[in-house]
Amino acid sequence: MRPARLAVGTLLLWLLVAATPVRAQAITTGPDTSPAPADVAVQTPAHRSADIPARADADEQDVQAIVHRAQAPDAALRYEEALARHAKAIHQLAERSSKSDLAVLSVRRLESLQRHWLLYERSVAQTRAELARTINAQSEDVSDLANRRAAWQATAHTAGLPPALRERVEELIVRIEDAEKVLSVPLARLLDLGRTGGALATQVQQGIASVSSMVEDQDRRLVSMDTPPLWLALREAASREPVSAGLTRSLDIERTFASSYDAANVRWLPALAAGAVLLLPAMVWLRYRARLLVATGQASEPSMRALSRPWAAWLLLVLMGAVVYDIQGPIFRQQAVMLLTWIPVLALVKRRVLASVGPWAYSSAVFYLLNTMASMLLGDQLLYRSVLLALNLLMLLILSWRMLRARRHAAEDAGPIPVRALTFLGWVACAVLLVSAGSNVLGNISLATMLTGALLDSSYAALALYAGSTVLVALFQVLVPRSTLARFAGRHSGSLIPLAARLGRTLMVLAWLVYALQSFRVYRPLSTSLVTVLTHEFQLGLLSISLGNLAAFSVAIWAAFWLARTIRLVLAEDLLPALALPRGVGDSISTLTYYGIVFIGLLLALAMAGFQVGQLAIVFGALGVGIGFGLQDVVKNFVAGLILMFERPIRLGDVVDVAGISGKVRDIGMRATIITTFDGAEVVVPNGMLLADKLVNWTLSGTSRRIHVGVSSGYSVSPKQTIELLVNIARAVDGIALSPAPIAVLTGLTPGALEFSVRAWTTPGSDWVAVHSALSVAIRDGLAEAGIEVPLPQREMHLRSVSGAVVPPAAAGR
């Protein structure tokens, strides 16, 4: 019992001290020598005495873990080595970029140099991002330690704390302070590395700006005479520079950039090599698959011609993958890959296309190679201009001969490409070559170089894109045959395939157009001007809007409605009918999907137009009152449309009577329903009227309908015999259901006639009007064959007064 008494006594003593905090603090704490300020102890809550032991143990473990992470040797060393590599490479690239002989390089070499700087920019940015994450993690650890120290210092200042607990708290405070000292060293090192990374990033930005200014200067030289005329250059032949001046610099730039680019993307090289190796047997199997599809009639032989030569198709796909890999890599290597592409292109392009293009398809690769090699000779301006002029004249000669031959033999050389389009493009190419040769002679070598290279690049890329598209189309047809596509797309497969083909051709033309604009050096100024125009804002009071926002809004609205219509059509006619859904559920799903996509598209369009979608709730709330009063009928019909979608009291094709009209339901919209009457009129009925008024749906639970035919007979015929005859006649009529069986009942005993009613149900899906007419005709013929006469209506006439002139004849006649 002694420990229990001791615990109770300690608790009472702590409560007493807590009740008199000022006195207890004066007695127990004495002078405060701890580093924690008084305001921190007040702001940071102290731990309760009962929680101190467990909380101290947990914090001590956390502090040890933080110290262990901070003392990891690879944390700062890895970043230091990476930044050292970047600094060395950037220094070497800066030396190459600062040399004066860059002026003799072509714009393609300058673009490779610019891409090299951009590669280092991405590498430095990636290293800095990883370093920033590490610094943030250690900063959070330091902040965590500071918060823990403040909390324990506040606990240490608690009045009446038992000596054992106070000693434990002070010990933990010392451990936290030691941990903060341990963390300060690596954190300071990381911060220094962060400053080093920032300096490298600034140096990279300066290098990019320097090379970009050189490229822009090359673009400005396109409209100015940058060299003497050719006849003056021939006189100054003695001052020619060696050919190696530009050749060595060009090869050095491309070689160093290629090694740096491959080192930065080394993780992709094994995957690309493995993909290229595995693609070859896949192409052989695809050729076998293509032959089977052609034999079974699921594909045409011309469309599968690209797969009949698997080696060429494999090489083309591998080279296309290399182009994608080098999309931001050395331009000279891209040019080499494009040159190798000439071999599979000629093997895969259709002969009719080659016949339409003529010898240009074969000579373009030779001219492409010669122009690429000539671009290395810019160090010797006279030699380069002479080679370029000869190349222009030879290309002009071949194109002119082709144009004249096409005019003479237009019918013979007709191919899949329109003759007018080829003729127009040919004369445009001749004009470009003439301008290039003229500018070369007059002294604008930059314009001549650009026009010649752009013409070859664009024409060569057109053939390569055409050959690649044939291979991709053949692969798609083999992997997704017509039977599979028909099962997936249903009845719309015949329209979806041409739509996909048009979309693919459009994308291919757009890709070629962008490439051609870049080759002719007009893509950058054109895109800059377009961005400037689209981003120019117009102020209309407090509203600020730009042409780009309007264009984005229009495109988003068009895309939303097109996508909504397409998905609604596919759901309503292909996917949902194949599911076991109750009648009308598919129509509701497709309609709600349509309006849901349109609503989401509208929100996206508003967001793209610059509106804050989150603030639209305020606008809708402000307009709610006005909508409630001014558009209450529209809102009522809209809500009624939603109820009709979910409850489905009417469905498409139902025969209904509403608002005094009868007809079939043709469309159920969110505001109104269209009913086609039996006279052919289309009546638009608001949805609110369908819910408010009495609605008769003849086909809600089924399409069978009961018909009535009234019949009269004389008193001389037995009623049972008549009933049996009428029932047998009704059973023999087409369109009368046998279950429930038709019946005939005696409905009245009128003077001179017995009244009968024939009641029968039509079969599902039959036209009840036609069945009613057929039953009436059959009853009339059946009664006539049985000798049962239908009595004529009888009327009695009573004469109250007769004139004298009529009585004698009447009496004489009697």
PDB file of N, CA and C in Angstrom, residues 444-519:
ATOM      1  N   ASN A 444      22.945  36.668-101.258  1.00  0.00           N
ATOM      2  CA  ASN A 444      22.207  36.258-100.056  1.00  0.00           C
ATOM      3  C   ASN A 444      22.334  34.744 -99.915  1.00  0.00           C
ATOM      4  N   ILE A 445      23.457  34.316 -99.365  1.00  0.00           N
ATOM      5  CA  ILE A 445      23.725  32.886 -99.257  1.00  0.00           C
ATOM      6  C   ILE A 445      22.849  32.230 -98.201  1.00  0.00           C
ATOM      7  N   SER A 446      22.450  32.980 -97.178  1.00  0.00           N
ATOM      8  CA  SER A 446      21.588  32.414 -96.132  1.00  0.00           C
ATOM      9  C   SER A 446      20.238  32.009 -96.713  1.00  0.00           C
ATOM     10  N   LEU A 447      19.653  32.862 -97.544  1.00  0.00           N
ATOM     11  CA  LEU A 447      18.369  32.540 -98.157  1.00  0.00           C
ATOM     12  C   LEU A 447      18.509  31.364 -99.119  1.00  0.00           C
ATOM     13  N   ALA A 448      19.582  31.332 -99.891  1.00  0.00           N
ATOM     14  CA  ALA A 448      19.787  30.220-100.819  1.00  0.00           C
ATOM     15  C   ALA A 448      19.931  28.898-100.072  1.00  0.00           C
ATOM     16  N   THR A 449      20.689  28.914 -98.988  1.00  0.00           N
ATOM     17  CA  THR A 449      20.872  27.689 -98.193  1.00  0.00           C
ATOM     18  C   THR A 449      19.549  27.217 -97.610  1.00  0.00           C
ATOM     19  N   MET A 450      18.787  28.165 -97.065  1.00  0.00           N
ATOM     20  CA  MET A 450      17.513  27.782 -96.447  1.00  0.00           C
ATOM     21  C   MET A 450      16.532  27.232 -97.469  1.00  0.00           C
ATOM     22  N   LEU A 451      16.388  27.875 -98.608  1.00  0.00           N
ATOM     23  CA  LEU A 451      15.408  27.429 -99.601  1.00  0.00           C
ATOM     24  C   LEU A 451      15.763  26.060-100.158  1.00  0.00           C
ATOM     25  N   THR A 452      17.025  25.834-100.443  1.00  0.00           N
ATOM     26  CA  THR A 452      17.428  24.530-100.982  1.00  0.00           C
ATOM     27  C   THR A 452      17.201  23.423 -99.961  1.00  0.00           C
ATOM     28  N   GLY A 453      17.651  23.631 -98.732  1.00  0.00           N
ATOM     29  CA  GLY A 453      17.469  22.611 -97.706  1.00  0.00           C
ATOM     30  C   GLY A 453      16.012  22.374 -97.365  1.00  0.00           C
ATOM     31  N   ALA A 454      15.215  23.448 -97.307  1.00  0.00           N
ATOM     32  CA  ALA A 454      13.796  23.286 -96.973  1.00  0.00           C
ATOM     33  C   ALA A 454      13.048  22.543 -98.059  1.00  0.00           C
ATOM     34  N   LEU A 455      13.362  22.821 -99.324  1.00  0.00           N
ATOM     35  CA  LEU A 455      12.698  22.119-100.420  1.00  0.00           C
ATOM     36  C   LEU A 455      13.006  20.626-100.388  1.00  0.00           C
ATOM     37  N   LEU A 456      14.266  20.289-100.171  1.00  0.00           N
ATOM     38  CA  LEU A 456      14.637  18.871-100.109  1.00  0.00           C
ATOM     39  C   LEU A 456      14.051  18.202 -98.874  1.00  0.00           C
ATOM     40  N   ASP A 457      14.108  18.886 -97.744  1.00  0.00           N
ATOM     41  CA  ASP A 457      13.576  18.291 -96.512  1.00  0.00           C
ATOM     42  C   ASP A 457      12.077  18.042 -96.612  1.00  0.00           C
ATOM     43  N   SER A 458      11.329  19.007 -97.102  1.00  0.00           N
ATOM     44  CA  SER A 458       9.868  18.868 -97.158  1.00  0.00           C
ATOM     45  C   SER A 458       9.440  17.797 -98.149  1.00  0.00           C
ATOM     46  N   SER A 459      10.080  17.769 -99.340  1.00  0.00           N
ATOM     47  CA  SER A 459       9.712  16.743-100.322  1.00  0.00           C
ATOM     48  C   SER A 459      10.127  15.360 -99.858  1.00  0.00           C
ATOM     49  N   TYR A 460      11.292  15.271 -99.255  1.00  0.00           N
ATOM     50  CA  TYR A 460      11.757  13.981 -98.760  1.00  0.00           C
ATOM     51  C   TYR A 460      10.881  13.495 -97.606  1.00  0.00           C
ATOM     52  N   ALA A 461      10.504  14.407 -96.721  1.00  0.00           N
ATOM     53  CA  ALA A 461       9.650  14.027 -95.594  1.00  0.00           C
ATOM     54  C   ALA A 461       8.264  13.602 -96.060  1.00  0.00           C
ATOM     55  N   ALA A 462       7.769  14.187 -97.150  1.00  0.00           N
ATOM     56  CA  ALA A 462       6.448  13.791 -97.667  1.00  0.00           C
ATOM     57  C   ALA A 462       6.444  12.329 -98.100  1.00  0.00           C
ATOM     58  N   LEU A 463       7.482  11.912 -98.834  1.00  0.00           N
ATOM     59  CA  LEU A 463       7.563  10.507 -99.245  1.00  0.00           C
ATOM     60  C   LEU A 463       7.722   9.584 -98.042  1.00  0.00           C
ATOM     61  N   ALA A 464       8.545   9.996 -97.070  1.00  0.00           N
ATOM     62  CA  ALA A 464       8.737   9.158 -95.884  1.00  0.00           C
ATOM     63  C   ALA A 464       7.448   9.016 -95.085  1.00  0.00           C
ATOM     64  N   LEU A 465       6.703  10.103 -94.924  1.00  0.00           N
ATOM     65  CA  LEU A 465       5.431  10.029 -94.200  1.00  0.00           C
ATOM     66  C   LEU A 465       4.427   9.163 -94.945  1.00  0.00           C
ATOM     67  N   TYR A 466       4.417   9.257 -96.261  1.00  0.00           N
ATOM     68  CA  TYR A 466       3.491   8.439 -97.037  1.00  0.00           C
ATOM     69  C   TYR A 466       3.821   6.952 -96.880  1.00  0.00           C
ATOM     70  N   ALA A 467       5.102   6.610 -96.976  1.00  0.00           N
ATOM     71  CA  ALA A 467       5.492   5.208 -96.806  1.00  0.00           C
ATOM     72  C   ALA A 467       5.201   4.722 -95.388  1.00  0.00           C
ATOM     73  N   GLY A 468       5.496   5.561 -94.387  1.00  0.00           N
ATOM     74  CA  GLY A 468       5.197   5.150 -93.013  1.00  0.00           C
ATOM     75  C   GLY A 468       3.717   4.976 -92.759  1.00  0.00           C
ATOM     76  N   SER A 469       2.889   5.816 -93.370  1.00  0.00           N
ATOM     77  CA  SER A 469       1.439   5.675 -93.192  1.00  0.00           C
ATOM     78  C   SER A 469       0.918   4.373 -93.805  1.00  0.00           C
ATOM     79  N   THR A 470       1.472   3.963 -94.950  1.00  0.00           N
ATOM     80  CA  THR A 470       1.040   2.689 -95.545  1.00  0.00           C
ATOM     81  C   THR A 470       1.364   1.516 -94.621  1.00  0.00           C
ATOM     82  N   VAL A 471       2.537   1.547 -93.991  1.00  0.00           N
ATOM     83  CA  VAL A 471       2.900   0.473 -93.060  1.00  0.00           C
ATOM     84  C   VAL A 471       1.992   0.485 -91.842  1.00  0.00           C
ATOM     85  N   LEU A 472       1.716   1.646 -91.284  1.00  0.00           N
ATOM     86  CA  LEU A 472       0.866   1.723 -90.095  1.00  0.00           C
ATOM     87  C   LEU A 472      -0.565   1.297 -90.404  1.00  0.00           C
ATOM     88  N   VAL A 473      -1.082   1.685 -91.566  1.00  0.00           N
ATOM     89  CA  VAL A 473      -2.435   1.263 -91.952  1.00  0.00           C
ATOM     90  C   VAL A 473      -2.500  -0.248 -92.124  1.00  0.00           C
ATOM     91  N   ALA A 474      -1.478  -0.821 -92.754  1.00  0.00           N
ATOM     92  CA  ALA A 474      -1.456  -2.273 -92.918  1.00  0.00           C
ATOM     93  C   ALA A 474      -1.366  -2.976 -91.566  1.00  0.00           C
ATOM     94  N   LEU A 475      -0.565  -2.452 -90.654  1.00  0.00           N
ATOM     95  CA  LEU A 475      -0.481  -3.049 -89.315  1.00  0.00           C
ATOM     96  C   LEU A 475      -1.829  -2.974 -88.601  1.00  0.00           C
ATOM     97  N   PHE A 476      -2.518  -1.862 -88.723  1.00  0.00           N
ATOM     98  CA  PHE A 476      -3.820  -1.730 -88.075  1.00  0.00           C
ATOM     99  C   PHE A 476      -4.830  -2.724 -88.658  1.00  0.00           C
ATOM    100  N   GLN A 477      -4.829  -2.885 -89.963  1.00  0.00           N
ATOM    101  CA  GLN A 477      -5.776  -3.809 -90.585  1.00  0.00           C
ATOM    102  C   GLN A 477      -5.471  -5.256 -90.225  1.00  0.00           C
ATOM    103  N   VAL A 478      -4.200  -5.576 -90.010  1.00  0.00           N
ATOM    104  CA  VAL A 478      -3.861  -6.948 -89.612  1.00  0.00           C
ATOM    105  C   VAL A 478      -4.209  -7.189 -88.155  1.00  0.00           C
ATOM    106  N   LEU A 479      -3.867  -6.249 -87.294  1.00  0.00           N
ATOM    107  CA  LEU A 479      -4.130  -6.424 -85.866  1.00  0.00           C
ATOM    108  C   LEU A 479      -5.608  -6.290 -85.527  1.00  0.00           C
ATOM    109  N   VAL A 480      -6.335  -5.460 -86.282  1.00  0.00           N
ATOM    110  CA  VAL A 480      -7.775  -5.277 -86.053  1.00  0.00           C
ATOM    111  C   VAL A 480      -8.485  -5.530 -87.384  1.00  0.00           C
ATOM    112  N   PRO A 481      -8.784  -6.794 -87.708  1.00  0.00           N
ATOM    113  CA  PRO A 481      -9.432  -7.075 -89.001  1.00  0.00           C
ATOM    114  C   PRO A 481     -10.846  -6.536 -89.043  1.00  0.00           C
ATOM    115  N   ARG A 482     -11.429  -6.608 -90.239  1.00  0.00           N
ATOM    116  CA  ARG A 482     -12.756  -6.032 -90.440  1.00  0.00           C
ATOM    117  C   ARG A 482     -13.814  -6.725 -89.587  1.00  0.00           C
ATOM    118  N   SER A 483     -13.694  -8.043 -89.422  1.00  0.00           N
ATOM    119  CA  SER A 483     -14.700  -8.758 -88.626  1.00  0.00           C
ATOM    120  C   SER A 483     -14.690  -8.290 -87.181  1.00  0.00           C
ATOM    121  N   THR A 484     -13.484  -8.114 -86.618  1.00  0.00           N
ATOM    122  CA  THR A 484     -13.397  -7.622 -85.235  1.00  0.00           C
ATOM    123  C   THR A 484     -13.915  -6.199 -85.126  1.00  0.00           C
ATOM    124  N   LEU A 485     -13.555  -5.365 -86.098  1.00  0.00           N
ATOM    125  CA  LEU A 485     -14.028  -3.989 -86.074  1.00  0.00           C
ATOM    126  C   LEU A 485     -15.541  -3.913 -86.244  1.00  0.00           C
ATOM    127  N   ALA A 486     -16.096  -4.808 -87.065  1.00  0.00           N
ATOM    128  CA  ALA A 486     -17.548  -4.811 -87.254  1.00  0.00           C
ATOM    129  C   ALA A 486     -18.264  -5.230 -85.979  1.00  0.00           C
ATOM    130  N   ARG A 487     -17.687  -6.188 -85.252  1.00  0.00           N
ATOM    131  CA  ARG A 487     -18.313  -6.586 -83.980  1.00  0.00           C
ATOM    132  C   ARG A 487     -18.226  -5.475 -82.949  1.00  0.00           C
ATOM    133  N   PHE A 488     -17.145  -4.720 -82.999  1.00  0.00           N
ATOM    134  CA  PHE A 488     -16.978  -3.664 -82.007  1.00  0.00           C
ATOM    135  C   PHE A 488     -17.810  -2.430 -82.350  1.00  0.00           C
ATOM    136  N   ALA A 489     -17.758  -2.030 -83.619  1.00  0.00           N
ATOM    137  CA  ALA A 489     -18.428  -0.785 -84.021  1.00  0.00           C
ATOM    138  C   ALA A 489     -19.817  -1.017 -84.578  1.00  0.00           C
ATOM    139  N   GLY A 490     -20.211  -2.286 -84.785  1.00  0.00           N
ATOM    140  CA  GLY A 490     -21.560  -2.568 -85.238  1.00  0.00           C
ATOM    141  C   GLY A 490     -21.810  -2.054 -86.634  1.00  0.00           C
ATOM    142  N   ARG A 491     -22.997  -1.511 -86.836  1.00  0.00           N
ATOM    143  CA  ARG A 491     -23.400  -1.061 -88.167  1.00  0.00           C
ATOM    144  C   ARG A 491     -22.650   0.180 -88.622  1.00  0.00           C
ATOM    145  N   HIS A 492     -21.969   0.851 -87.702  1.00  0.00           N
ATOM    146  CA  HIS A 492     -21.267   2.071 -88.066  1.00  0.00           C
ATOM    147  C   HIS A 492     -19.810   1.828 -88.441  1.00  0.00           C
ATOM    148  N   SER A 493     -19.384   0.569 -88.515  1.00  0.00           N
ATOM    149  CA  SER A 493     -18.000   0.300 -88.872  1.00  0.00           C
ATOM    150  C   SER A 493     -17.678   0.810 -90.269  1.00  0.00           C
ATOM    151  N   GLY A 494     -18.656   0.750 -91.180  1.00  0.00           N
ATOM    152  CA  GLY A 494     -18.408   1.226 -92.530  1.00  0.00           C
ATOM    153  C   GLY A 494     -18.174   2.712 -92.604  1.00  0.00           C
ATOM    154  N   SER A 495     -18.731   3.489 -91.659  1.00  0.00           N
ATOM    155  CA  SER A 495     -18.516   4.940 -91.649  1.00  0.00           C
ATOM    156  C   SER A 495     -17.375   5.343 -90.736  1.00  0.00           C
ATOM    157  N   LEU A 496     -17.084   4.534 -89.705  1.00  0.00           N
ATOM    158  CA  LEU A 496     -16.002   4.875 -88.801  1.00  0.00           C
ATOM    159  C   LEU A 496     -14.634   4.672 -89.437  1.00  0.00           C
ATOM    160  N   ILE A 497     -14.508   3.667 -90.286  1.00  0.00           N
ATOM    161  CA  ILE A 497     -13.220   3.419 -90.941  1.00  0.00           C
ATOM    162  C   ILE A 497     -12.831   4.586 -91.852  1.00  0.00           C
ATOM    163  N   PRO A 498     -13.724   5.056 -92.748  1.00  0.00           N
ATOM    164  CA  PRO A 498     -13.340   6.244 -93.530  1.00  0.00           C
ATOM    165  C   PRO A 498     -13.078   7.478 -92.670  1.00  0.00           C
ATOM    166  N   LEU A 499     -13.839   7.611 -91.577  1.00  0.00           N
ATOM    167  CA  LEU A 499     -13.603   8.749 -90.689  1.00  0.00           C
ATOM    168  C   LEU A 499     -12.213   8.676 -90.066  1.00  0.00           C
ATOM    169  N   ALA A 500     -11.832   7.474 -89.611  1.00  0.00           N
ATOM    170  CA  ALA A 500     -10.492   7.307 -89.049  1.00  0.00           C
ATOM    171  C   ALA A 500      -9.421   7.541 -90.106  1.00  0.00           C
ATOM    172  N   ALA A 501      -9.690   7.087 -91.352  1.00  0.00           N
ATOM    173  CA  ALA A 501      -8.714   7.315 -92.424  1.00  0.00           C
ATOM    174  C   ALA A 501      -8.554   8.804 -92.715  1.00  0.00           C
ATOM    175  N   ARG A 502      -9.669   9.537 -92.759  1.00  0.00           N
ATOM    176  CA  ARG A 502      -9.569  10.984 -92.996  1.00  0.00           C
ATOM    177  C   ARG A 502      -8.839  11.684 -91.859  1.00  0.00           C
ATOM    178  N   LEU A 503      -9.122  11.248 -90.637  1.00  0.00           N
ATOM    179  CA  LEU A 503      -8.435  11.843 -89.495  1.00  0.00           C
ATOM    180  C   LEU A 503      -6.938  11.577 -89.556  1.00  0.00           C
ATOM    181  N   GLY A 504      -6.570  10.336 -89.921  1.00  0.00           N
ATOM    182  CA  GLY A 504      -5.151  10.015 -90.037  1.00  0.00           C
ATOM    183  C   GLY A 504      -4.467  10.817 -91.129  1.00  0.00           C
ATOM    184  N   ARG A 505      -5.131  10.952 -92.282  1.00  0.00           N
ATOM    185  CA  ARG A 505      -4.540  11.760 -93.353  1.00  0.00           C
ATOM    186  C   ARG A 505      -4.412  13.221 -92.948  1.00  0.00           C
ATOM    187  N   THR A 506      -5.409  13.727 -92.228  1.00  0.00           N
ATOM    188  CA  THR A 506      -5.331  15.116 -91.777  1.00  0.00           C
ATOM    189  C   THR A 506      -4.164  15.330 -90.817  1.00  0.00           C
ATOM    190  N   LEU A 507      -4.000  14.398 -89.882  1.00  0.00           N
ATOM    191  CA  LEU A 507      -2.876  14.524 -88.950  1.00  0.00           C
ATOM    192  C   LEU A 507      -1.540  14.421 -89.670  1.00  0.00           C
ATOM    193  N   MET A 508      -1.462  13.541 -90.666  1.00  0.00           N
ATOM    194  CA  MET A 508      -0.224  13.402 -91.426  1.00  0.00           C
ATOM    195  C   MET A 508       0.087  14.679 -92.201  1.00  0.00           C
ATOM    196  N   VAL A 509      -0.938  15.269 -92.803  1.00  0.00           N
ATOM    197  CA  VAL A 509      -0.724  16.518 -93.541  1.00  0.00           C
ATOM    198  C   VAL A 509      -0.323  17.641 -92.594  1.00  0.00           C
ATOM    199  N   LEU A 510      -0.946  17.694 -91.421  1.00  0.00           N
ATOM    200  CA  LEU A 510      -0.582  18.733 -90.452  1.00  0.00           C
ATOM    201  C   LEU A 510       0.852  18.557 -89.969  1.00  0.00           C
ATOM    202  N   ALA A 511       1.252  17.301 -89.722  1.00  0.00           N
ATOM    203  CA  ALA A 511       2.632  17.050 -89.300  1.00  0.00           C
ATOM    204  C   ALA A 511       3.614  17.479 -90.384  1.00  0.00           C
ATOM    205  N   TRP A 512       3.295  17.148 -91.637  1.00  0.00           N
ATOM    206  CA  TRP A 512       4.182  17.566 -92.733  1.00  0.00           C
ATOM    207  C   TRP A 512       4.202  19.081 -92.874  1.00  0.00           C
ATOM    208  N   LEU A 513       3.047  19.714 -92.685  1.00  0.00           N
ATOM    209  CA  LEU A 513       2.985  21.168 -92.811  1.00  0.00           C
ATOM    210  C   LEU A 513       3.834  21.849 -91.740  1.00  0.00           C
ATOM    211  N   VAL A 514       3.772  21.349 -90.504  1.00  0.00           N
ATOM    212  CA  VAL A 514       4.592  21.925 -89.441  1.00  0.00           C
ATOM    213  C   VAL A 514       6.074  21.736 -89.751  1.00  0.00           C
ATOM    214  N   TYR A 515       6.423  20.538 -90.236  1.00  0.00           N
ATOM    215  CA  TYR A 515       7.821  20.275 -90.574  1.00  0.00           C
ATOM    216  C   TYR A 515       8.286  21.178 -91.716  1.00  0.00           C
ATOM    217  N   ALA A 516       7.424  21.365 -92.722  1.00  0.00           N
ATOM    218  CA  ALA A 516       7.788  22.222 -93.856  1.00  0.00           C
ATOM    219  C   ALA A 516       7.944  23.678 -93.409  1.00  0.00           C
ATOM    220  N   LEU A 517       7.050  24.149 -92.545  1.00  0.00           N
ATOM    221  CA  LEU A 517       7.165  25.524 -92.049  1.00  0.00           C
ATOM    222  C   LEU A 517       8.448  25.710 -91.243  1.00  0.00           C
ATOM    223  N   GLN A 518       8.805  24.707 -90.450  1.00  0.00           N
ATOM    224  CA  GLN A 518      10.061  24.791 -89.714  1.00  0.00           C
ATOM    225  C   GLN A 518      11.255  24.780 -90.659  1.00  0.00           C
ATOM    226  N   SER A 519      11.173  24.003 -91.727  1.00  0.00           N
ATOM    227  CA  SER A 519      12.281  23.949 -92.679  1.00  0.00           C
ATOM    228  C   SER A 519      12.448  25.278 -93.400  1.00  0.00           C
TER     229      SER A 519
END
